[in-house]
Coordinates of C-alpha atoms and ligand atoms in Angstrom, one line a residue:
Chain H
M14 CA 44.9 -27.6 8.6
T15 CA 47.1 -25.9 6.3
K16 CA 47.1 -22.3 4.7
E17 CA 46.2 -24.1 1.2
E18 CA 44.1 -25.5 2.6
C19 CA 42.7 -22.6 4.4
K20 CA 42.6 -20.3 1.5
Q21 CA 40.7 -22.9 -0.3
V22 CA 38.2 -22.7 2.7
V23 CA 37.7 -18.6 1.6
L24 CA 37.3 -20.3 -1.8
D25 CA 34.4 -22.0 -1.1
I26 CA 32.9 -19.5 1.0
I27 CA 33.2 -16.7 -1.8
A28 CA 32.0 -19.2 -4.3
D29 CA 29.1 -19.6 -2.1
I30 CA 28.5 -15.7 -1.8
A31 CA 29.4 -14.4 -5.0
P32 CA 28.9 -17.6 -7.8
D33 CA 29.0 -15.2 -10.5
E34 CA 32.4 -14.7 -10.2
D35 CA 35.4 -16.8 -12.1
L36 CA 37.9 -17.9 -9.6
T37 CA 39.5 -20.0 -11.3
N38 CA 42.3 -17.8 -11.7
I39 CA 42.4 -15.5 -8.3
K40 CA 46.1 -14.5 -7.1
P41 CA 47.2 -15.4 -3.4
D42 CA 48.6 -12.2 -2.7
V43 CA 46.7 -9.7 -4.9
R44 CA 43.7 -7.7 -3.0
L45 CA 40.4 -9.4 -3.6
R46 CA 38.4 -6.7 -3.8
D47 CA 41.3 -5.8 -7.1
Q48 CA 40.5 -9.4 -8.8
M49 CA 36.5 -9.5 -8.5
E50 CA 33.6 -6.9 -7.7
L51 CA 33.0 -8.0 -4.1
D52 CA 32.4 -5.1 -2.2
S53 CA 31.1 -4.2 1.9
M54 CA 28.1 -6.6 2.3
D55 CA 30.2 -8.9 0.6
F56 CA 32.8 -8.9 2.9
L57 CA 30.9 -9.0 6.1
D58 CA 29.6 -12.3 4.4
I59 CA 32.6 -14.0 4.2
V60 CA 33.0 -13.1 7.9
M61 CA 29.5 -14.4 9.0
E62 CA 29.9 -17.6 6.7
L63 CA 33.5 -17.6 8.8
R64 CA 31.7 -18.1 12.0
K65 CA 28.5 -20.1 11.0
Q66 CA 30.3 -22.6 8.7
H67 CA 33.6 -22.8 11.1
G68 CA 32.8 -21.2 14.3
I69 CA 35.2 -18.4 13.5
E70 CA 35.3 -15.0 14.9
V71 CA 36.6 -12.4 13.3
P72 CA 36.2 -8.7 15.0
E73 CA 36.1 -6.1 12.9
A74 CA 39.7 -4.4 14.0
D75 CA 40.6 -7.3 11.9
Y76 CA 39.1 -6.9 8.4
P77 CA 41.9 -5.7 6.8
Q78 CA 43.6 -8.6 7.6
L79 CA 41.5 -11.0 5.1
A80 CA 42.1 -8.6 1.9
S81 CA 43.9 -10.9 -0.3
L82 CA 44.0 -14.6 0.2
D83 CA 47.5 -14.7 1.7
S84 CA 46.3 -12.9 4.3
C85 CA 43.6 -14.8 4.7
A86 CA 46.0 -17.8 5.5
E87 CA 48.7 -16.2 7.2
Y88 CA 45.6 -14.8 9.8
L89 CA 43.3 -17.9 9.8
T90 CA 45.1 -20.3 9.4
P91 CA 46.2 -20.1 13.3
K92 CA 42.5 -19.8 14.2
F93 CA 41.5 -23.1 12.8
I94 CA 44.3 -24.9 14.2
A95 CA 43.3 -23.8 18.0
L96 CA 40.1 -24.7 16.9
G97 CA 41.7 -28.5 16.5
K98 CA 40.6 -28.3 13.1
Chain Y
M26 CA -11.9 -39.9 23.1
R27 CA -12.6 -39.1 19.6
L28 CA -13.2 -35.4 20.3
C29 CA -10.3 -34.6 22.6
V30 CA -7.7 -36.1 19.9
F31 CA -9.7 -33.7 17.1
A32 CA -9.2 -31.0 19.6
L33 CA -6.0 -31.6 20.6
K34 CA -5.1 -31.8 16.5
L35 CA -7.0 -28.3 16.4
R36 CA -5.1 -26.9 19.2
S37 CA -1.9 -28.2 17.2
V38 CA -3.0 -26.5 14.2
F39 CA -3.7 -23.1 15.4
H40 CA -1.2 -22.9 18.7
P41 CA 1.5 -25.3 17.0
L42 CA 3.2 -26.4 20.0
N43 CA 6.9 -25.8 18.4
T44 CA 6.1 -22.3 17.9
S45 CA 7.8 -20.3 21.1
T46 CA 7.2 -17.1 22.5
H47 CA 10.7 -15.3 22.2
Y48 CA 12.4 -14.9 18.9
D49 CA 15.7 -12.9 18.5
V50 CA 14.4 -11.2 15.5
A51 CA 10.2 -10.5 15.2
I52 CA 9.2 -8.7 11.6
I53 CA 6.0 -6.8 11.1
G54 CA 4.7 -7.8 7.3
A55 CA 6.3 -10.6 5.0
G56 CA 5.7 -8.3 1.7
M57 CA 9.3 -8.4 -0.2
S58 CA 11.0 -6.2 2.5
G59 CA 10.3 -8.4 5.7
L60 CA 10.8 -11.7 3.7
A61 CA 14.6 -10.7 2.5
A62 CA 15.2 -9.7 5.9
G63 CA 13.9 -12.9 7.3
I64 CA 16.2 -14.8 4.9
R65 CA 19.5 -12.8 6.3
L66 CA 18.3 -13.4 9.5
A67 CA 17.9 -16.7 9.4
H68 CA 20.9 -17.7 7.2
F69 CA 22.5 -16.8 10.1
G70 CA 21.2 -18.3 12.4
K71 CA 18.9 -16.2 13.9
K72 CA 15.6 -17.5 15.5
V73 CA 13.2 -15.2 13.4
C74 CA 9.4 -15.1 12.9
I75 CA 7.6 -13.2 10.1
F76 CA 3.7 -11.6 11.1
E77 CA 1.5 -10.7 8.3
R78 CA -1.8 -9.8 8.8
H79 CA -2.9 -10.6 5.6
N80 CA -3.4 -14.3 4.8
A81 CA -1.1 -14.0 1.3
V82 CA 2.3 -12.6 1.2
G83 CA 3.8 -10.5 -1.4
G84 CA 2.2 -6.7 0.3
L85 CA 1.8 -4.2 -2.3
N86 CA 3.3 -6.9 -4.9
G87 CA 1.3 -10.3 -4.6
F88 CA -1.3 -12.0 -6.5
Y89 CA -4.2 -12.7 -5.6
S90 CA -7.3 -15.5 -7.4
L91 CA -10.2 -14.2 -9.2
G92 CA -13.0 -16.1 -11.2
G93 CA -10.6 -18.9 -11.5
R94 CA -8.0 -16.3 -12.9
K95 CA -4.2 -15.1 -10.8
Y96 CA -3.9 -11.5 -11.0
D97 CA -0.5 -9.7 -9.9
V98 CA -1.1 -6.9 -7.7
G99 CA 1.1 -4.6 -8.7
L100 CA 2.9 -5.8 -11.0
H101 CA 4.2 -4.1 -13.9
A102 CA 8.1 -4.7 -14.7
M103 CA 11.2 -5.8 -12.4
T104 CA 12.8 -2.7 -12.3
N105 CA 16.8 -3.6 -12.2
F106 CA 17.4 -5.6 -14.8
V107 CA 20.6 -6.6 -15.9
R108 CA 22.1 -9.4 -18.2
P109 CA 24.1 -11.7 -16.2
G110 CA 27.7 -11.0 -16.2
V111 CA 27.0 -7.4 -14.5
K112 CA 28.7 -6.5 -11.2
G113 CA 27.8 -4.2 -8.8
T114 CA 24.5 -3.3 -9.4
P115 CA 22.1 -4.0 -6.8
L116 CA 20.0 -6.9 -8.6
T117 CA 23.2 -8.5 -8.6
K118 CA 23.5 -7.4 -5.0
L119 CA 20.2 -8.8 -4.1
L120 CA 21.5 -12.6 -5.6
R121 CA 24.1 -12.7 -3.7
Q122 CA 22.9 -10.9 -0.1
L123 CA 20.0 -13.4 -0.6
R124 CA 21.8 -16.8 -1.9
I125 CA 19.7 -17.0 -5.4
D126 CA 20.6 -18.2 -8.5
R127 CA 19.6 -16.0 -11.0
D128 CA 18.0 -18.2 -13.2
E129 CA 15.2 -18.8 -10.4
F130 CA 13.8 -16.0 -10.7
A131 CA 13.9 -16.6 -14.6
L132 CA 13.3 -13.1 -15.8
C133 CA 12.3 -12.0 -19.6
E134 CA 13.3 -8.3 -20.9
Q135 CA 11.3 -5.9 -21.9
K136 CA 10.6 -6.0 -25.7
Q137 CA 10.7 -2.4 -25.5
S138 CA 8.1 0.7 -24.0
R139 CA 8.3 4.3 -24.2
V140 CA 7.1 8.2 -22.6
A141 CA 4.1 9.8 -25.1
F142 CA 3.4 12.9 -24.6
G143 CA 0.9 15.3 -26.2
P144 CA -2.7 15.0 -26.0
N145 CA -2.3 12.0 -28.1
G146 CA 1.8 11.0 -27.6
E147 CA 2.5 13.1 -30.2
T148 CA 6.0 13.2 -28.7
S149 CA 7.5 9.8 -28.0
L150 CA 10.8 8.5 -26.1
R151 CA 11.2 5.2 -27.5
F152 CA 13.7 3.0 -24.9
T153 CA 14.7 -0.8 -24.1
N154 CA 17.4 -2.4 -21.6
D155 CA 20.1 -0.9 -24.0
F156 CA 20.9 2.5 -23.1
A157 CA 22.1 3.6 -26.1
V158 CA 18.3 3.5 -27.6
F159 CA 16.8 6.2 -25.0
E160 CA 20.2 8.6 -25.5
S161 CA 20.2 8.4 -29.9
E162 CA 16.0 8.9 -29.1
V163 CA 16.8 11.8 -26.8
A164 CA 19.3 13.1 -29.8
R165 CA 16.1 12.7 -32.7
Q166 CA 14.1 14.4 -30.9
F167 CA 15.4 17.1 -28.5
P168 CA 19.0 17.7 -30.8
A169 CA 19.4 21.2 -28.9
Q170 CA 19.5 19.2 -25.6
I171 CA 21.4 15.8 -26.2
D172 CA 24.8 17.5 -25.3
G173 CA 22.9 18.7 -21.3
F174 CA 21.2 15.8 -21.6
R175 CA 24.7 13.9 -22.0
A176 CA 26.4 15.9 -19.4
L177 CA 23.2 14.7 -16.7
V178 CA 23.9 11.2 -17.7
Q179 CA 27.6 11.5 -16.5
V180 CA 26.1 13.2 -13.0
I181 CA 24.1 10.5 -12.4
R182 CA 26.3 7.7 -13.4
T183 CA 29.4 9.5 -10.9
H184 CA 26.0 10.3 -8.3
D185 CA 26.9 8.1 -4.7
E186 CA 23.4 7.3 -4.2
V187 CA 23.3 4.9 -1.8
A188 CA 25.1 6.9 0.5
L189 CA 22.9 7.3 4.1
D190 CA 24.0 10.5 5.3
T191 CA 23.4 13.1 2.2
G192 CA 20.6 15.7 2.9
Y193 CA 17.8 16.9 -0.1
Q194 CA 18.3 18.3 -3.3
S195 CA 15.8 19.3 -5.7
A196 CA 16.2 16.8 -8.4
R197 CA 14.5 19.7 -10.2
E198 CA 17.1 21.8 -9.5
I199 CA 20.0 19.6 -10.3
V200 CA 18.4 18.2 -13.6
R201 CA 17.6 22.1 -15.2
R202 CA 21.1 22.7 -15.0
H203 CA 21.0 20.7 -17.9
L204 CA 18.6 20.6 -19.5
S205 CA 16.6 23.9 -20.6
D206 CA 13.8 21.7 -22.7
P207 CA 10.8 21.5 -19.8
L208 CA 9.2 19.0 -22.3
L209 CA 12.0 16.4 -22.2
E210 CA 12.4 17.4 -18.2
D211 CA 9.0 16.2 -17.4
M212 CA 9.7 13.4 -20.1
I213 CA 12.5 11.9 -17.9
F214 CA 10.4 12.8 -14.9
C215 CA 7.2 10.8 -15.4
P216 CA 8.7 7.8 -15.2
V217 CA 10.7 8.0 -12.8
M218 CA 8.4 9.5 -10.6
Y219 CA 5.6 6.7 -11.9
Y220 CA 7.7 4.3 -10.5
G221 CA 9.1 5.6 -7.4
S222 CA 8.5 8.7 -5.9
A223 CA 7.4 9.6 -2.5
N224 CA 7.1 13.1 -3.3
E225 CA 4.6 14.8 -5.2
H226 CA 6.2 17.9 -7.7
D227 CA 10.1 17.7 -7.0
M228 CA 12.1 14.5 -5.8
D229 CA 15.4 13.9 -4.3
F230 CA 18.1 13.6 -6.3
S231 CA 19.6 10.4 -4.7
Q232 CA 16.1 8.2 -5.2
F233 CA 16.0 10.0 -8.9
V234 CA 19.3 8.6 -9.4
I235 CA 18.4 5.6 -7.9
M236 CA 15.3 5.3 -10.2
F237 CA 17.1 6.4 -13.5
K238 CA 19.5 3.8 -12.9
A239 CA 16.7 1.3 -12.6
L240 CA 15.2 2.1 -15.2
F241 CA 17.2 3.2 -18.0
F242 CA 20.8 2.5 -17.6
E243 CA 19.6 -1.1 -15.7
G244 CA 15.6 -1.8 -17.1
F245 CA 12.4 -3.6 -17.3
A246 CA 12.2 -7.7 -16.9
R247 CA 9.6 -9.9 -15.7
P248 CA 9.1 -13.9 -14.9
F249 CA 7.1 -15.6 -17.0
D250 CA 4.4 -16.5 -14.9
G251 CA 4.2 -12.9 -12.5
V252 CA 5.3 -11.7 -8.9
R253 CA 4.3 -15.3 -7.5
V254 CA 7.4 -17.0 -9.1
I255 CA 9.8 -14.2 -6.8
L256 CA 8.0 -14.6 -4.1
R257 CA 8.1 -18.4 -4.2
V258 CA 11.4 -18.5 -4.1
L259 CA 11.6 -15.9 -1.7
V260 CA 9.7 -17.7 0.9
D261 CA 11.1 -21.5 0.1
K262 CA 14.6 -19.9 0.7
Y263 CA 13.6 -18.1 4.2
R264 CA 11.7 -22.1 5.0
Q265 CA 14.9 -23.9 4.3
A266 CA 17.0 -21.2 6.5
G267 CA 14.6 -21.6 9.4
G268 CA 12.5 -19.4 9.4
E269 CA 8.6 -19.2 10.7
R270 CA 6.0 -17.3 9.5
R271 CA 2.8 -16.5 10.9
M272 CA 0.1 -15.9 8.8
K273 CA -3.0 -14.0 9.4
C274 CA -1.4 -13.1 12.4
G275 CA -0.8 -9.4 12.4
V276 CA 0.5 -7.0 15.1
A277 CA -1.8 -5.2 17.2
R278 CA 0.3 -3.5 19.5
I279 CA 4.1 -2.6 20.8
V280 CA 4.9 -2.1 24.0
A281 CA 7.1 -0.1 24.9
Q282 CA 9.2 -0.3 27.8
N283 CA 13.1 1.8 29.1
G284 CA 12.8 3.0 25.3
R285 CA 12.7 -0.3 23.9
A286 CA 9.8 -2.6 22.0
A287 CA 9.4 -5.4 25.4
T288 CA 6.0 -6.9 23.8
L289 CA 4.2 -6.9 20.7
V290 CA 0.7 -8.0 21.5
L291 CA -0.9 -9.9 18.7
D292 CA -3.9 -9.5 16.9
D293 CA -5.5 -12.5 18.3
G294 CA -4.1 -11.3 22.2
T295 CA -0.9 -13.4 22.4
E296 CA 2.1 -12.0 23.1
V297 CA 5.4 -12.3 21.7
T298 CA 9.1 -11.4 22.8
A299 CA 12.0 -10.7 20.8
D300 CA 15.6 -8.3 21.0
H301 CA 14.8 -6.7 17.6
V302 CA 11.8 -6.0 15.5
I303 CA 11.9 -5.2 12.6
S304 CA 8.5 -3.1 10.6
S305 CA 7.9 -3.2 7.2
A306 CA 4.4 -1.5 8.4
G307 CA 5.6 2.1 7.4
A308 CA 6.7 5.1 9.4
A309 CA 3.1 6.3 10.9
E310 CA 1.8 2.7 10.4
T311 CA 4.4 1.2 12.7
Q312 CA 4.5 5.0 15.3
R313 CA 0.9 4.2 15.7
L314 CA 1.0 0.3 16.9
I315 CA 3.6 1.8 19.6
E316 CA 1.8 2.5 22.9
S317 CA 2.2 5.3 25.1
P318 CA 4.3 6.7 21.7
I319 CA 7.9 8.0 22.9
T320 CA 10.8 10.3 20.9
H321 CA 13.9 9.1 20.6
P322 CA 16.7 11.8 20.4
Q323 CA 18.3 9.3 17.1
S324 CA 14.9 8.8 15.7
Q325 CA 13.7 11.1 12.8
I326 CA 10.0 9.7 12.7
T327 CA 8.2 12.1 14.9
T328 CA 4.7 11.2 16.4
G329 CA 2.2 12.2 12.9
H330 CA 5.2 11.9 10.8
P331 CA 3.6 12.1 6.9
V332 CA 1.7 9.9 5.8
G333 CA 2.1 9.6 1.9
R334 CA -0.1 11.6 0.1
L335 CA 0.1 9.6 -3.7
S336 CA -1.6 6.8 -4.3
Y337 CA -3.1 5.0 -7.7
A338 CA -5.8 3.1 -9.1
E339 CA -5.4 0.8 -11.9
T340 CA -7.9 -1.1 -14.2
I341 CA -6.9 -4.8 -15.7
T342 CA -8.7 -6.0 -18.9
V343 CA -7.8 -9.3 -19.8
L344 CA -8.7 -10.3 -23.5
D345 CA -8.9 -13.3 -25.3
R346 CA -6.6 -12.7 -28.0
Q347 CA -2.6 -11.0 -26.9
P348 CA -2.3 -7.6 -27.3
A349 CA -0.6 -7.0 -30.8
A350 CA -3.4 -9.2 -32.6
L351 CA -5.7 -5.9 -31.8
G352 CA -3.3 -4.2 -33.1
W353 CA -1.3 -2.5 -29.7
G354 CA 1.9 -3.5 -31.1
D355 CA 4.8 -4.7 -29.1
D356 CA 5.7 -2.0 -26.1
T357 CA 5.7 -3.7 -22.4
I358 CA 5.4 0.2 -20.6
I359 CA 4.1 3.5 -21.6
F360 CA 4.3 6.4 -19.8
F361 CA 2.0 8.8 -21.2
N362 CA 0.7 12.2 -20.1
D363 CA -1.5 14.7 -22.0
S364 CA -1.0 18.2 -20.8
E365 CA 1.6 21.0 -21.3
R366 CA 3.2 20.0 -17.8
F367 CA 3.0 16.8 -16.2
T368 CA 1.6 17.3 -12.9
Y369 CA 2.7 14.4 -10.9
A370 CA 0.9 15.1 -7.4
R371 CA -2.5 13.9 -5.2
S372 CA -5.2 13.9 -7.8
E373 CA -8.5 16.5 -7.0
T374 CA -10.8 14.0 -8.0
Q375 CA -11.0 10.3 -7.1
V376 CA -8.6 9.3 -10.6
D377 CA -6.5 12.2 -12.8
T378 CA -6.0 10.5 -16.0
R379 CA -4.2 13.7 -17.1
S380 CA -0.6 11.2 -17.5
G381 CA -1.1 7.2 -16.6
V382 CA 1.2 4.4 -17.2
I383 CA 0.2 1.1 -19.6
C384 CA 2.0 -1.8 -19.3
F385 CA 0.9 -4.8 -21.7
P386 CA 2.8 -8.1 -20.0
N387 CA 2.6 -10.4 -22.8
N388 CA 4.7 -8.1 -24.4
F389 CA 7.9 -9.3 -22.4
D390 CA 10.9 -11.8 -24.4
Y391 CA 9.3 -15.3 -22.9
G392 CA 10.9 -16.5 -26.3
P393 CA 10.1 -17.7 -29.5
D394 CA 7.0 -20.4 -28.8
R395 CA 5.9 -19.8 -25.1
Q396 CA 3.2 -16.4 -25.1
L397 CA 1.0 -15.5 -21.8
A398 CA -2.6 -17.8 -22.4
E399 CA -4.6 -14.3 -22.4
G400 CA -3.9 -10.8 -23.4
W401 CA -3.3 -8.1 -20.3
F402 CA -3.8 -4.1 -20.5
R403 CA -3.1 -2.7 -17.2
C404 CA -3.8 1.4 -16.8
T405 CA -2.4 3.4 -13.7
C406 CA -3.5 6.4 -13.5
L407 CA -2.9 8.9 -9.9
A408 CA -5.8 8.8 -7.7
S409 CA -7.4 10.2 -4.5
H410 CA -7.4 8.6 -1.4
A411 CA -10.1 10.2 0.5
L412 CA -12.3 10.7 -2.4
W413 CA -12.3 6.7 -2.7
A414 CA -12.3 6.2 0.9
D415 CA -16.0 6.4 2.7
L416 CA -18.0 6.1 0.0
P417 CA -21.4 3.3 0.8
E418 CA -20.2 0.2 -1.4
E419 CA -23.3 0.6 -3.6
Q420 CA -21.8 4.1 -4.0
Y421 CA -17.8 3.0 -4.7
R422 CA -18.6 -0.5 -7.1
A423 CA -20.7 2.4 -9.1
D424 CA -17.6 4.7 -9.3
K425 CA -15.3 2.2 -10.4
A426 CA -17.2 0.8 -13.1
A427 CA -17.0 4.6 -13.8
R428 CA -13.3 5.2 -13.2
Y429 CA -13.0 2.2 -15.0
A430 CA -13.9 3.7 -18.5
E431 CA -12.6 7.1 -18.0
I432 CA -9.2 6.0 -16.8
Q433 CA -9.0 3.5 -20.4
R434 CA -10.0 6.2 -22.6
S435 CA -7.5 8.2 -22.0
A436 CA -4.9 5.9 -22.3
R437 CA -5.9 4.4 -25.6
R438 CA -5.3 7.7 -26.8
F439 CA -1.8 6.4 -26.7
L440 CA -2.1 3.5 -28.8
P441 CA -3.2 2.6 -31.9
P442 CA -6.5 3.2 -32.9
V443 CA -8.9 -0.4 -31.7
D444 CA -12.6 0.4 -32.3
D445 CA -14.8 0.2 -28.6
A446 CA -16.8 -2.7 -30.1
T447 CA -13.6 -4.7 -30.9
L448 CA -12.3 -4.2 -28.1
T449 CA -15.5 -4.5 -25.7
A450 CA -16.0 -8.3 -27.7
A451 CA -11.6 -9.5 -27.1
T452 CA -12.2 -8.4 -23.3
V453 CA -13.1 -11.8 -21.3
A454 CA -12.7 -10.5 -18.0
T455 CA -11.7 -7.0 -15.2
D456 CA -10.5 -5.7 -12.4
M457 CA -9.7 -2.6 -10.9
F458 CA -7.6 -1.2 -7.8
T459 CA -8.5 1.8 -5.6
P460 CA -6.1 3.8 -3.3
R461 CA -8.4 2.1 -0.6
T462 CA -8.0 -1.5 -2.3
I463 CA -4.2 -0.2 -1.0
T464 CA -5.4 0.3 2.3
K465 CA -7.2 -3.1 2.9
F466 CA -4.7 -5.5 1.6
T467 CA -1.3 -3.4 3.3
G468 CA -2.2 -1.4 5.9
H469 CA -0.5 1.5 4.2
L470 CA -2.4 5.0 5.0
G471 CA -3.8 6.9 2.7
G472 CA -3.3 4.3 -0.5
A473 CA 0.3 5.4 -0.5
I474 CA 2.5 3.4 -2.7
Y475 CA 5.5 4.1 -2.3
G476 CA 5.1 5.4 1.5
S477 CA 6.1 8.7 3.8
P478 CA 8.1 11.6 2.0
Q479 CA 9.8 11.6 4.7
K480 CA 11.9 8.1 4.4
I481 CA 14.3 6.9 7.4
R482 CA 17.2 6.1 5.7
D483 CA 19.0 4.4 9.0
G484 CA 15.8 2.5 9.8
R485 CA 16.0 4.0 13.4
T486 CA 12.7 5.1 15.6
A487 CA 11.8 5.9 18.5
L488 CA 12.2 2.5 20.0
S489 CA 16.1 1.6 20.2
N490 CA 15.5 -2.2 19.1
L491 CA 12.3 -1.1 16.7
Y492 CA 13.7 -0.6 12.9
L493 CA 11.8 0.0 9.7
C494 CA 12.5 -1.9 6.4
G495 CA 10.6 -1.3 3.1
T496 CA 9.4 1.6 1.8
D497 CA 9.4 3.4 3.9
Q498 CA 13.4 2.8 4.7
G499 CA 13.5 5.1 1.1
F500 CA 14.5 1.3 -1.5
L501 CA 11.3 1.5 -3.6
G502 CA 9.9 -1.0 -6.3
I503 CA 10.3 -4.9 -5.6
T504 CA 14.1 -4.4 -5.9
G505 CA 14.5 -2.3 -3.4
A506 CA 12.0 -3.4 -1.1
M507 CA 14.1 -6.8 -0.9
L508 CA 17.3 -4.5 -0.5
S509 CA 16.0 -2.6 2.3
G510 CA 15.4 -5.9 3.8
I511 CA 18.7 -6.8 3.6
S512 CA 20.1 -3.2 4.6
M513 CA 18.7 -2.9 7.9
A514 CA 19.1 -6.9 8.4
N515 CA 22.7 -6.3 8.2
L516 CA 22.6 -2.7 9.7
H517 CA 20.9 -3.2 12.8
V518 CA 21.4 -7.0 13.7
L519 CA 24.1 -9.4 11.6
A520 CA 26.9 -6.4 12.0
A521 CA 25.5 -4.6 15.0
K522 CA 28.3 -4.4 17.9
Ligands
FAD611 C1 -0.4 -1.1 -7.6 C2 0.9 -1.2 -7.8 C3 1.6 -1.7 -9.1 C4 3.2 -1.7 -8.5 N1 3.9 -2.4 -9.5 C5 5.0 -2.3 -9.5 C6 6.3 -3.0 -10.4 O1 5.8 -2.6 -11.7 N2 7.5 -2.7 -9.9 C7 8.3 -2.7 -9.0 O2 9.2 -2.5 -8.5 N3 7.6 -2.2 -8.0 C8 6.1 -1.8 -8.1 N4 5.3 -1.5 -6.9 C9 5.8 -1.4 -5.7 C10 6.1 -2.3 -5.0 O3 5.2 -3.4 -4.9 C11 6.1 -2.1 -3.4 O4 7.4 -0.7 -3.5 C12 7.0 -2.7 -2.8 O5 6.2 -4.3 -2.6 C13 7.1 -2.6 -1.2 O6 7.5 -3.8 -0.4 P1 7.9 -3.4 1.1 O7 8.2 -4.4 2.0 O8 8.6 -2.5 1.2 O9 6.2 -2.9 2.0 P2 4.8 -3.6 1.9 O10 4.5 -4.9 0.4 O11 3.5 -2.7 1.7 O12 4.8 -5.3 3.0 C14 4.1 -4.5 4.4 C15 3.5 -5.5 4.6 O13 3.0 -5.7 6.2 C16 1.9 -6.5 6.3 N5 1.8 -5.2 7.5 C17 1.3 -4.2 7.3 N6 0.7 -3.5 9.3 C18 1.0 -5.2 10.0 C19 0.9 -5.4 11.2 N7 0.2 -4.1 11.8 N8 1.0 -6.6 11.5 C20 1.2 -7.7 10.4 N9 1.8 -7.1 9.2 C21 1.1 -6.2 8.5 C22 1.2 -5.9 5.1 O14 -0.5 -6.6 5.4 C23 1.9 -5.7 4.1 O15 2.1 -7.4 4.2 C24 3.7 -1.6 -6.7 C25 2.8 -1.2 -6.3 C26 1.7 -0.8 -6.0 C27 1.1 -0.7 -5.3

């Protein structure tokens, strides 16, 4: 999996959780929270959908790594690769 | 042989072979909160079963059939309505959390509502789903109070009402810092209390803020087909997510062992076990289910947790024409009070008809060519559970008829006059429920619509794996109950360390 593909995975999850958000112009280097209405319940859901859909575990201490699309890709891509994806 | 097959079939109907006796989570009650908690948990792969004593889902907000007609139990309006695009409010949060597309609820907005005070409703404040209307009404009727009102609104806007750890603050006291006219104060408290206070006379400021936002900043809406639309969506989501549901299957006892809910004993005597148990039955009601109750240092539920003191009676009148055709206009909800002060307290008589709520389900905006087939006129008043609970059946029926007439007479003072003969001729069916009905169908002690005055915000109980959701956790109403189920499932199961 490439970092770009990883960003798409995260975007797909957000689209699923928050279908009322417009995701067309999300800037990868800006905090997701600053670009759309995402609260702590929504972040919990991103983490849980990663586990449910992709078998990826994100410990609570690492939640800050999911702040922006870029940081998600940095953090998650190696995890996907480790799972052979 | 035939008999044998038949018996086998019967067995699989009553004891489906695929139901097992251990669950990740067992939920007590298929009301709004239990269903919402179930959807969250099943969606994330938990093995969940909801146990419901009644044969229908919905609890305090279900529906039933009578004489070939479908009635909603409680629904006046779903509060917290916001239009598409408005984010960060309870409605949008719950839609996201339950993966519900807002079109599935197909909510139709109210037309207009009002608060009418005085022996015949002389002072009236109109409001709609557009807050500016309410504000301009306050400015028009109470010009000397409008600056204070705006300051109060500012405080409400910035208050963090969902913080789980704020202590009790008197809402009356805070409101009085900004408003000096008791009439305006009461006219604001009346709708807020009727739609969401388990406390008499006063309420906690956070709960006041939750309800003020739900009613005035946000607003009222209803699906064309009533509450069953919402319930159908919830039940479908739950089933699709793999959740199990056992109806007519109450939880009779919770067996405690080592500070945990070890076993649930069902009404039919079967036993099931679960890692977590979430109960929407109420605080005192759940406490009573626990065999040999013990107290837990982290729990705020004590033995003898206070049972709610507030209950309602409601009359339902079905008409052969639209309420507007009778001359009743197009108000959706009317909160009324005839006395100098508004009293929100346990009724001293079977019903307290000094104040109440009128609802015309016809007066939502269902679109140009769509209207409910019949007219509906619903009135709610405060009522005393004790004075209804133990009446012999015959007396109960007779009193219902008498109080029905009394409630209707009282409410009609706040509507354009329609003579008795016309109303009688237009009436095709009536029904009425009392505090006794509420206890019978939902198990809530004292017929307490909004449960105990003492809420358990974190849901913790005497047992470490048993949590409350719904009414006694503290988020009230349809929207509140769903959010309660969601937040307790998140806090105690999904995000638990
Ligand atoms: C008359 C009336 C009008 C209302 N009008 C409105 C309105 O217009 N708008 C609005 O937003 N809200 C309204 N409400 C409030 C709203 O209905 C409730 O706040 C909400 O439905 C509460 O949901 P709940 O899940 O907390 O509890 P409940 O609905 O009470 O659910 C609890 C469930 O648990 C079941 N149960 C109890 N004990 C057991 C047991 N031991 N084993 C198994 N099952 C058990 C009960 O049968 C019930 O189904 C109204 C309520 C009433 C009564």
